Amino acid sequence: MATANRGARRRRGRPLLWLGATAVVLAALWVAFGSAAMGYGHTGAAYAARVACSCRFVAGRSLEDCAKDKVGGMELVTLSEDVPGERVTARMLLVSDTARMKPGYGCVLDPWEA
């Protein structure tokens, strides 16, 4: 009876062990690659926002039509528009960026906040 309880306790502790090991691996990956991933996210969102803003408010196309212009690798980018404010926001991973129509300049990115 005592050995059966010991085996059952060992099996119950295994999910916690796997959960802890997974958390450690994810934390190590974030430390190693998190900065680069966020950089790519910022770059992708900025690029998509500026291009989609120009497509929407300079060329006069619909946002759905502009979304077709995304280059390969930009599948994670989502676009949203603010028509009265003449701006487009692009979101990728955990970041977003906004570009707005500025008369005489075309579409420009909003300043980044660090």
Coordinates of C-alpha atoms in Angstrom, one line a residue:
M1 CA 0.0 0.0 0.0
A2 CA 2.8 2.4 0.9
T3 CA 4.6 1.8 -2.4
A4 CA 1.4 2.4 -4.4
N5 CA 0.9 5.8 -2.7
R6 CA 4.5 6.8 -3.4
G7 CA 4.2 6.0 -7.1
A8 CA 0.9 7.9 -7.4
R9 CA 2.5 11.0 -5.7
R10 CA 5.4 10.8 -8.1
R11 CA 3.1 10.8 -11.1
R12 CA 1.1 13.7 -9.7
G13 CA 4.3 15.8 -9.4
R14 CA 5.4 15.3 -13.0
P15 CA 3.1 17.9 -14.6
L16 CA 4.5 20.5 -12.3
L17 CA 8.0 19.5 -13.2
W18 CA 7.2 19.7 -17.0
L19 CA 5.5 23.1 -16.4
G20 CA 8.5 24.4 -14.6
A21 CA 11.0 23.1 -17.2
T22 CA 8.8 24.7 -20.0
A23 CA 8.8 28.0 -18.1
V24 CA 12.6 27.9 -17.8
V25 CA 13.1 27.1 -21.5
L26 CA 10.7 29.9 -22.6
A27 CA 12.4 32.4 -20.3
A28 CA 15.8 31.4 -21.8
L29 CA 14.5 31.8 -25.3
W30 CA 13.0 35.2 -24.4
V31 CA 16.4 36.4 -23.0
A32 CA 18.2 35.1 -26.1
F33 CA 15.8 36.2 -28.8
G34 CA 13.2 38.6 -27.3
S35 CA 15.0 41.8 -28.1
A36 CA 15.4 40.7 -31.8
A37 CA 11.8 39.6 -32.0
M38 CA 10.6 43.0 -30.6
G39 CA 12.9 44.8 -33.1
Y40 CA 11.4 42.8 -36.0
G41 CA 7.9 43.5 -34.7
H42 CA 8.5 47.3 -34.5
T43 CA 10.1 47.3 -38.0
G44 CA 7.3 45.3 -39.5
A45 CA 4.5 47.3 -37.8
A46 CA 6.1 50.6 -38.9
Y47 CA 6.6 49.5 -42.4
A48 CA 3.1 48.1 -42.7
A49 CA 1.5 51.2 -41.1
R50 CA 3.3 53.7 -43.5
V51 CA 2.6 51.7 -46.6
A52 CA -1.0 51.0 -45.8
C53 CA -1.6 54.6 -44.8
S54 CA -0.2 55.8 -48.2
C55 CA -2.2 53.1 -50.0
R56 CA -5.4 54.1 -48.2
F57 CA -5.2 57.9 -48.0
V58 CA -2.9 58.9 -50.9
A59 CA -4.0 56.3 -53.4
G60 CA -7.6 56.2 -52.2
R61 CA -7.9 52.4 -52.1
S62 CA -9.9 50.5 -49.4
L63 CA -8.0 49.1 -46.4
E64 CA -9.0 45.5 -47.5
D65 CA -7.4 46.1 -50.9
C66 CA -4.3 47.6 -49.3
A67 CA -3.9 44.5 -47.1
K68 CA -3.3 42.5 -50.3
D69 CA -0.1 44.4 -50.8
K70 CA 1.6 42.9 -47.8
V71 CA 4.9 41.2 -48.7
G72 CA 5.7 37.6 -47.7
G73 CA 6.4 37.2 -44.0
M74 CA 3.9 39.9 -43.0
E75 CA 1.1 37.5 -42.3
L76 CA 1.1 38.3 -38.6
V77 CA 0.4 42.1 -39.3
T78 CA -3.1 43.3 -38.8
L79 CA -4.3 46.7 -40.0
S80 CA -7.0 49.0 -38.7
E81 CA -7.9 52.5 -39.9
D82 CA -9.3 55.7 -38.4
V83 CA -10.9 57.4 -41.4
P84 CA -11.7 60.8 -39.8
G85 CA -8.2 61.0 -38.4
E86 CA -6.7 59.7 -41.6
R87 CA -4.4 57.2 -39.9
V88 CA -3.7 53.5 -40.1
T89 CA -2.4 51.4 -37.2
A90 CA -0.5 48.1 -37.8
R91 CA -0.1 45.5 -35.1
M92 CA 2.5 42.8 -35.1
L93 CA 3.5 40.5 -32.2
L94 CA 3.3 42.7 -29.1
V95 CA 3.8 46.0 -30.8
S96 CA 1.9 48.5 -32.9
D97 CA 2.7 51.6 -34.9
T98 CA 0.5 54.3 -36.5
A99 CA 1.0 56.4 -39.6
R100 CA -1.1 59.4 -40.3
M101 CA -1.7 61.5 -43.4
K102 CA 0.1 64.9 -43.1
P103 CA -0.7 67.4 -45.8
G104 CA 2.3 68.3 -47.9
Y105 CA 4.3 65.3 -46.6
G106 CA 2.1 62.2 -47.3
C107 CA 1.9 59.5 -44.6
V108 CA 4.3 59.8 -41.7
L109 CA 4.8 57.6 -38.7
D110 CA 3.8 58.8 -35.2
P111 CA 6.9 59.4 -33.0
W112 CA 7.9 56.3 -31.1
E113 CA 7.7 56.4 -27.3
A114 CA 10.5 54.5 -25.5

